[in-house]
PDB file of C-alpha atoms and ligand atoms in Angstrom:
ATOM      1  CA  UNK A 837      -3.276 -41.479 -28.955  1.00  0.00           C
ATOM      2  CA  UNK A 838      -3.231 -44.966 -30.183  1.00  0.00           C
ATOM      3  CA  UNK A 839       0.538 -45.292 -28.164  1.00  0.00           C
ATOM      4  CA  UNK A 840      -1.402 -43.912 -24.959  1.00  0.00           C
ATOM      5  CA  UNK A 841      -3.987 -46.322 -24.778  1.00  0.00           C
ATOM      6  CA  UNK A 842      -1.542 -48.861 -25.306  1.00  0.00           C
ATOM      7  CA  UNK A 843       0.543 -48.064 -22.542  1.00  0.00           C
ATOM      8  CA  UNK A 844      -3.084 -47.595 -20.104  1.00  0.00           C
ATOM      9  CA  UNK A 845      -3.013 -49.462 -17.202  1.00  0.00           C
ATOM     10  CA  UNK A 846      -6.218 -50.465 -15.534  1.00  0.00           C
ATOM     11  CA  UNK A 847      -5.122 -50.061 -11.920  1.00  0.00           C
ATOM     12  CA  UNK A 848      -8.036 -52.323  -9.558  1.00  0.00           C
ATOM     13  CA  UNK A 849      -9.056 -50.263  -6.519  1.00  0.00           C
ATOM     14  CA  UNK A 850      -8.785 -51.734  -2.836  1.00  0.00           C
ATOM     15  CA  UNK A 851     -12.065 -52.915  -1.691  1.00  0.00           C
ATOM     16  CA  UNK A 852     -13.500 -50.886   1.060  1.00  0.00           C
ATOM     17  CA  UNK A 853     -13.247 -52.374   4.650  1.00  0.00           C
ATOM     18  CA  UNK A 854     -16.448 -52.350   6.743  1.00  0.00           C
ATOM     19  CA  UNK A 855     -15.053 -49.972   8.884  1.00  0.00           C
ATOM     20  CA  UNK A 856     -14.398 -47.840   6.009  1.00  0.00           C
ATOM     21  CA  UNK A 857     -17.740 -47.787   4.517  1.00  0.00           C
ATOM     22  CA  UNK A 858     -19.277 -46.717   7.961  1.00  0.00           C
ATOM     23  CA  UNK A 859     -17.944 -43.488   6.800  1.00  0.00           C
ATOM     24  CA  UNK A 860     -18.508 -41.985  10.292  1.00  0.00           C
ATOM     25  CA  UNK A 861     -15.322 -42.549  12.124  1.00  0.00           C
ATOM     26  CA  UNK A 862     -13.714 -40.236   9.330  1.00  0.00           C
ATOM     27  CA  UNK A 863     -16.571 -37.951  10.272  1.00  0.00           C
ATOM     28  CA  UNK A 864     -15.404 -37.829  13.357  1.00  0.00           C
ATOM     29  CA  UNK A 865     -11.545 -38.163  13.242  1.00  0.00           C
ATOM     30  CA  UNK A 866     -11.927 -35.060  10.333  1.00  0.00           C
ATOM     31  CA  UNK A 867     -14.596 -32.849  13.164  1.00  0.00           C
ATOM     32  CA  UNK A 868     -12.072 -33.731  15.727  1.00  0.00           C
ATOM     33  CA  UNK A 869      -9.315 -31.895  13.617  1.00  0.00           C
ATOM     34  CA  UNK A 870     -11.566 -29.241  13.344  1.00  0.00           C
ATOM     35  CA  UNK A 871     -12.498 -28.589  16.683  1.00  0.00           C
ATOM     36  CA  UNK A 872      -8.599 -28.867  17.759  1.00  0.00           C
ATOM     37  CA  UNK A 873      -7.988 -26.152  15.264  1.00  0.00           C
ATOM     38  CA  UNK A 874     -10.606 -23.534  16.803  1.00  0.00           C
ATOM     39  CA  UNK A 875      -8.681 -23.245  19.955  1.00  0.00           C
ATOM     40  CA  UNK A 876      -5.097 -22.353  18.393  1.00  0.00           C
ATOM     41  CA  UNK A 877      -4.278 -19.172  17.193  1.00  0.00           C
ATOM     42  CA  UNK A 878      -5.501 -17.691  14.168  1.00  0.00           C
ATOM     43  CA  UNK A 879      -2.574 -16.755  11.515  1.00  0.00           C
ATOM     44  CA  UNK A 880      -5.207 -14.286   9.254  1.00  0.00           C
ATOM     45  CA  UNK A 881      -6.377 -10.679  10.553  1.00  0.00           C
ATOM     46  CA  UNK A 882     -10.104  -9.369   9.978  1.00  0.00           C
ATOM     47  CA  UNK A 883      -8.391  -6.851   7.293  1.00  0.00           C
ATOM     48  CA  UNK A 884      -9.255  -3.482   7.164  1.00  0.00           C
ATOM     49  CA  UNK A 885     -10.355  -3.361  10.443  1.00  0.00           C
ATOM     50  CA  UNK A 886      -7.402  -5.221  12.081  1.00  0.00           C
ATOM     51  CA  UNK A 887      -3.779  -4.479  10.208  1.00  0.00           C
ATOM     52  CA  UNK A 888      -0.547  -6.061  10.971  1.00  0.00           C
ATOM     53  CA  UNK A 889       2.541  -3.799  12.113  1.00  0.00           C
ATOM     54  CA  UNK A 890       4.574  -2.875   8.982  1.00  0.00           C
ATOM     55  CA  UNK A 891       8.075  -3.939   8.507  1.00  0.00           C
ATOM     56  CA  UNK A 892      10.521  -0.744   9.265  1.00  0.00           C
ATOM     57  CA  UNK A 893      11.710  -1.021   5.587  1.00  0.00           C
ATOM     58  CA  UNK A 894       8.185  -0.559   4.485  1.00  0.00           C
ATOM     59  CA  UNK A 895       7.369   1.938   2.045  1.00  0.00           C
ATOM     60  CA  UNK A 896       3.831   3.047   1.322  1.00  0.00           C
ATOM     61  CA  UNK A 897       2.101   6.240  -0.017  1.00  0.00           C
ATOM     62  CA  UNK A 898       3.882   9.175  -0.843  1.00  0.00           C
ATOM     63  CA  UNK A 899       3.433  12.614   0.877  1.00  0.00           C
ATOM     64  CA  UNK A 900       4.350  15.899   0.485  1.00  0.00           C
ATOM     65  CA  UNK A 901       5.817  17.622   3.203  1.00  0.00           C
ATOM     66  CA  UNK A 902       4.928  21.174   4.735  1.00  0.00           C
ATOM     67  CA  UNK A 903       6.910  22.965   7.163  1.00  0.00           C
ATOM     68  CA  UNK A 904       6.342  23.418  10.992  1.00  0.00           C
ATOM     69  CA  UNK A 905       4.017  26.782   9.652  1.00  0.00           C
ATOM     70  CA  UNK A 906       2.170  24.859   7.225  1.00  0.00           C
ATOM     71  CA  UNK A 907       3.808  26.063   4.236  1.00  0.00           C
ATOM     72  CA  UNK A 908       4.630  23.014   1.355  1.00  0.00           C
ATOM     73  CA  UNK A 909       8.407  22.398   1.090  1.00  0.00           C
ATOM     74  CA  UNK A 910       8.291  21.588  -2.349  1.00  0.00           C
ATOM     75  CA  UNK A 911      10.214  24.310  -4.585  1.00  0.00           C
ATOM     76  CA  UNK A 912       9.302  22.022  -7.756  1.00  0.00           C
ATOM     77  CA  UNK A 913      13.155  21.355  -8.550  1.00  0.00           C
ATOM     78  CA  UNK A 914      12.769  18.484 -10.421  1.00  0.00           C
ATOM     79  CA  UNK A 915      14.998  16.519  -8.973  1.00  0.00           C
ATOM     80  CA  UNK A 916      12.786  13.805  -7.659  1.00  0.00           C
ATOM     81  CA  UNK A 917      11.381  13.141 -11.098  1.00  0.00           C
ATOM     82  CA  UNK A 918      14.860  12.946 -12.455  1.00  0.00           C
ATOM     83  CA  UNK A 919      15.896  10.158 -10.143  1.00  0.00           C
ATOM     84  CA  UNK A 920      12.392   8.489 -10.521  1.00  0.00           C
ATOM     85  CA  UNK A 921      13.427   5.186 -12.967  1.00  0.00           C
ATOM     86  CA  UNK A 922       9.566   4.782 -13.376  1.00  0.00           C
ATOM     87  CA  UNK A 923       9.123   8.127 -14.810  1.00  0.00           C
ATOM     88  CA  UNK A 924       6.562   8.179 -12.640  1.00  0.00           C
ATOM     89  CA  UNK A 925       6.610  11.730 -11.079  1.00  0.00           C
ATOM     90  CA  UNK A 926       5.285  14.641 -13.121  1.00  0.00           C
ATOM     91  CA  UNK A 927       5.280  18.814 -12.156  1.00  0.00           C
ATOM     92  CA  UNK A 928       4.895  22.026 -13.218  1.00  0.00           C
ATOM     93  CA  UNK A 929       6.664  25.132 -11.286  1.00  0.00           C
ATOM     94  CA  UNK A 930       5.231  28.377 -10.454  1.00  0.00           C
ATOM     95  CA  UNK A 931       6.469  31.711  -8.782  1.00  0.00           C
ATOM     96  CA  UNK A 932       5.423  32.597  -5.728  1.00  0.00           C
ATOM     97  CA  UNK A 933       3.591  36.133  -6.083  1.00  0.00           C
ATOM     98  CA  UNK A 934       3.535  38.436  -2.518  1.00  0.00           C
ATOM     99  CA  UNK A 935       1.298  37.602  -0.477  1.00  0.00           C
ATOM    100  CA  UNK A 936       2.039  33.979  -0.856  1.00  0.00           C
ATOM    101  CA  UNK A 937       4.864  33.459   2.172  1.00  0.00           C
ATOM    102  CA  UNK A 938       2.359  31.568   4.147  1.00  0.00           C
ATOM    103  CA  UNK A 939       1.532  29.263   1.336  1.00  0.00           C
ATOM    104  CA  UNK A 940       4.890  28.686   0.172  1.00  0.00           C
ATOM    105  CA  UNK A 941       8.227  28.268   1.621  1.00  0.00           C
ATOM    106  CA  UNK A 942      10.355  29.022  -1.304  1.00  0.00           C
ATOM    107  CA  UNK A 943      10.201  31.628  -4.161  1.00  0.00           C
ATOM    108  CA  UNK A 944       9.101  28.184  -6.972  1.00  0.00           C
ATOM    109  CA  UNK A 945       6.584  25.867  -5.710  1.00  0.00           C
ATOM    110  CA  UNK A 946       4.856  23.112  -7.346  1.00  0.00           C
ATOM    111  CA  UNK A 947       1.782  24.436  -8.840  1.00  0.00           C
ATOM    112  CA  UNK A 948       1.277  20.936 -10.404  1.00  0.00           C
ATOM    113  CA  UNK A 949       2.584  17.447  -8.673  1.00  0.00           C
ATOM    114  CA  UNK A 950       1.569  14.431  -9.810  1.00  0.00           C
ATOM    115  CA  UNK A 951       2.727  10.305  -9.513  1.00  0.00           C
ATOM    116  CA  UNK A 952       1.522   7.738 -11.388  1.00  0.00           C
ATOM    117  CA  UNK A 953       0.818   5.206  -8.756  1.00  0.00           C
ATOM    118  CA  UNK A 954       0.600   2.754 -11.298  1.00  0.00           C
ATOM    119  CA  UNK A 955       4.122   2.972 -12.846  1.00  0.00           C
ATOM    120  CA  UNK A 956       5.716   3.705  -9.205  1.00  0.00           C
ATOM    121  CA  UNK A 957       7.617   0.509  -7.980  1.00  0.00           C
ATOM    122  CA  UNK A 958       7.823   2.586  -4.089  1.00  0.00           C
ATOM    123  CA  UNK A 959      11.364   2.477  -4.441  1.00  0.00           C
ATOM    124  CA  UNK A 960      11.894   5.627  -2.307  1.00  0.00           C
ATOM    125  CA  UNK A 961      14.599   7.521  -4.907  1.00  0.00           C
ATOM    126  CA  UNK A 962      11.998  10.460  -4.743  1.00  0.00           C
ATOM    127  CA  UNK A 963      12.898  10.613  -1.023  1.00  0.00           C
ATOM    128  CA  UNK A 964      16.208  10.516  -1.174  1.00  0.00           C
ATOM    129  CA  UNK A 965      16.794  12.842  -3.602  1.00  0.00           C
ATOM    130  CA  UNK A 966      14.782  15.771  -2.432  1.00  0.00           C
ATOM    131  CA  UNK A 967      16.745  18.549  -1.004  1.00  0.00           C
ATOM    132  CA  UNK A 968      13.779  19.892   0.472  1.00  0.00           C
ATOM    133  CA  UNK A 969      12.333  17.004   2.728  1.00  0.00           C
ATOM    134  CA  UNK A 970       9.245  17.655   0.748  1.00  0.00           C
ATOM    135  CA  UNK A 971       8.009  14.252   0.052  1.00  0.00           C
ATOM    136  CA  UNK A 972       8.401  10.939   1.777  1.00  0.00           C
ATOM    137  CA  UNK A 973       6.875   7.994   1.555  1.00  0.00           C
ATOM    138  CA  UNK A 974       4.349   6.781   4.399  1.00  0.00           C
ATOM    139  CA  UNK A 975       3.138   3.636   6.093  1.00  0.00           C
ATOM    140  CA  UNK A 976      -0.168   3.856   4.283  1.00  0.00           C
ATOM    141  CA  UNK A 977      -0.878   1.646   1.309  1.00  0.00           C
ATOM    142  CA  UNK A 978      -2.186   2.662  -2.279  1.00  0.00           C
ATOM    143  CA  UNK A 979      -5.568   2.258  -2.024  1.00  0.00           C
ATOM    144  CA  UNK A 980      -7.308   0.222  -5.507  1.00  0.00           C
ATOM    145  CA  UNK A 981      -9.482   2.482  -7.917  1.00  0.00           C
ATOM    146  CA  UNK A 982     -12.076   1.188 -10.572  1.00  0.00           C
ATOM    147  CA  UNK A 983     -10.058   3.517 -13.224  1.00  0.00           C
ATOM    148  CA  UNK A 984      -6.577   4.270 -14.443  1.00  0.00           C
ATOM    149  CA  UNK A 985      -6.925   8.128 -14.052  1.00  0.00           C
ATOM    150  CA  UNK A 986      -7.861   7.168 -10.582  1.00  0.00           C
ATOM    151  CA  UNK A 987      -4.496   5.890  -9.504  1.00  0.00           C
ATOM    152  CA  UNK A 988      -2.797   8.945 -10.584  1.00  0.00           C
ATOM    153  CA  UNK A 989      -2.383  10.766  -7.929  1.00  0.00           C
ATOM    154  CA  UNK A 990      -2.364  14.747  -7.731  1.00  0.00           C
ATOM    155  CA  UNK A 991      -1.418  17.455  -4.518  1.00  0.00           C
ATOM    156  CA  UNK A 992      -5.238  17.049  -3.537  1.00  0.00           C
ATOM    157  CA  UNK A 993      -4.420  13.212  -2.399  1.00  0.00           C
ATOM    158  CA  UNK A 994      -1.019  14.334  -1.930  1.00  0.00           C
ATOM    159  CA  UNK A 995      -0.209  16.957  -0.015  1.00  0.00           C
ATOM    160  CA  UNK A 996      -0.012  16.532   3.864  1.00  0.00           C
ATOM    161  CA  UNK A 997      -3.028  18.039   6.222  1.00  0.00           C
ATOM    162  CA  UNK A 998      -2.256  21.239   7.405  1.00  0.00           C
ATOM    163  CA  UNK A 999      -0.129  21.398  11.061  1.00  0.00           C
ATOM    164  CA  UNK A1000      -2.167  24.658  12.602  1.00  0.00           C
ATOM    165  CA  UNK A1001      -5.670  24.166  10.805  1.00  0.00           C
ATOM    166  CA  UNK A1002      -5.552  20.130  11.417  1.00  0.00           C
ATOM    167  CA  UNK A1003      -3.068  18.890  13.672  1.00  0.00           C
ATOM    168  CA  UNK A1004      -4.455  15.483  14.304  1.00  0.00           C
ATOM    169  CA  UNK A1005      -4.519  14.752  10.518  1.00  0.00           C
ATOM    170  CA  UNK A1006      -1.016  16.531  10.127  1.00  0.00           C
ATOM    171  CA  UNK A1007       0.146  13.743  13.158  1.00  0.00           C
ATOM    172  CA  UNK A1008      -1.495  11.010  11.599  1.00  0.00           C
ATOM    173  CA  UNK A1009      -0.071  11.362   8.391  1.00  0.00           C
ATOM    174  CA  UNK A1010       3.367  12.220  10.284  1.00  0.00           C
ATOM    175  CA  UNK A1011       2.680   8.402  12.328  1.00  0.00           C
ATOM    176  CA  UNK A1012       2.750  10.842  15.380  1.00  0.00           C
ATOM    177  CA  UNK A1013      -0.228   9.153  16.633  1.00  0.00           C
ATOM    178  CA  UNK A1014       1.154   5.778  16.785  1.00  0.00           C
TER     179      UNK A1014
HETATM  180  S1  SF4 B 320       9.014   5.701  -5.099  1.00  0.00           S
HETATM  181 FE1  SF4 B 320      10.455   5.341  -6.791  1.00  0.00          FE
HETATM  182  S2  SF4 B 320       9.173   4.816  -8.518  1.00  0.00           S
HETATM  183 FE2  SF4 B 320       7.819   5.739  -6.995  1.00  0.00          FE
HETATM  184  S3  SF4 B 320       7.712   7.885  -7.547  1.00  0.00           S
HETATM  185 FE3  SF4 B 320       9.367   7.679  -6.051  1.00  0.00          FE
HETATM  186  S4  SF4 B 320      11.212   7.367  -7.276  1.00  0.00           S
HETATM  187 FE4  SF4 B 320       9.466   7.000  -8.618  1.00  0.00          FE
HETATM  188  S1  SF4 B 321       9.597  16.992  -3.940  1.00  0.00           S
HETATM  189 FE1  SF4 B 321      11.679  17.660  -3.450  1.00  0.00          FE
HETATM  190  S2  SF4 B 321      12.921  16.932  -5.170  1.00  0.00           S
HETATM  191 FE2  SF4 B 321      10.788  16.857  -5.837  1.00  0.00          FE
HETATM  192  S3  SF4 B 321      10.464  18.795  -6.857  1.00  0.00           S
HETATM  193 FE3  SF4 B 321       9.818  19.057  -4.732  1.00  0.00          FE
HETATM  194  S4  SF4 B 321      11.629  19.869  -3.705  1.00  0.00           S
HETATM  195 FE4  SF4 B 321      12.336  19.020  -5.636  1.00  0.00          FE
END
């Protein structure tokens, strides 16, 4: 401490001019800048309302797919859970009973799906590897939540709107619509 103060320099200050202490031509140069600004273009959006176009390498929410009849694709193979290096992607299989056909497209379905939006780093690998084209990932983003459980995501948030009983959502989620 002692060294410090040694080494302290008192450094004298420039006197202000009597231009300088009129203060107002700053006022005015610094209003001027202003003024110029408001008639160039704006670089920020009014988010959510306005959203920029997303990059074609974007990858956002994930969906599960159904077929053209409505029927989910997913025949809970595991495979997109294996290639998942977050671990992120959890399931449980089912069989499908008669009766079913125009739920499910295969004989297994996923009676459970679930992704932990929180440990997912949107790397697509769940894409890729499905066999099925059951599950992509969309141009939405993950929305925030106040709790953990929140971000885990189940088929409810999942699962694609139906194509017969609501084809605009089915198009929207699809980007049809843009
Ligand atoms: S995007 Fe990547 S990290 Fe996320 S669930 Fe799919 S494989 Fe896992
Ligand atoms: S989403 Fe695809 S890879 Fe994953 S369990 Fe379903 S069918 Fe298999």
């Amino acid at each position: 401490m002692q060294a410090l103060t040694q080494r302290a320099k008192a450094v004298d200050r420039k006197p202000m001019t009597w231009w300088e202490k009129l203060y107002l031509p700053s006022i005015l140069k610094g209003m001027a800048i202003t003024f110029g600004h408001s008639f160039k273009k704006r670089p920020t959006i009014n988010y959510p309302e306005e959203t920029r176009p997303f990059s074609p390498v974007f990858r956002g929410l994930h969906v599960l797919n159904r077929d053209e009849e409505g029927r989910e694709r997913c025949t809970a193979c595991g495979l997109c859970a294996v290639a998942c290096p977050a671990e992120a992607i959890t399931m449980e299989a089912a069989e499908r009973i008669e009766g079913e056909e125009n739920l499910y497209r295969e004989e297994k379905y996923a009676a459970k799906y679930e992704i932990n939006m929180l440990r997912c780093i949107f790397c697509g690998l769940c894409e890729e590897a499905c066999p099925k084209d059951a599950i992509y990932l969309s141009e939405t983003f993950a929305p925030s939540n106040y709790t953990r459980k929140g971000f885990i995501y189940g088929k409810d948030e999942l699962l694609i709107p139906h194509p017969i009983q609501d084809p605009e959502g089915y198009a929207k989620a699809k980007g049809l619509n843009n």
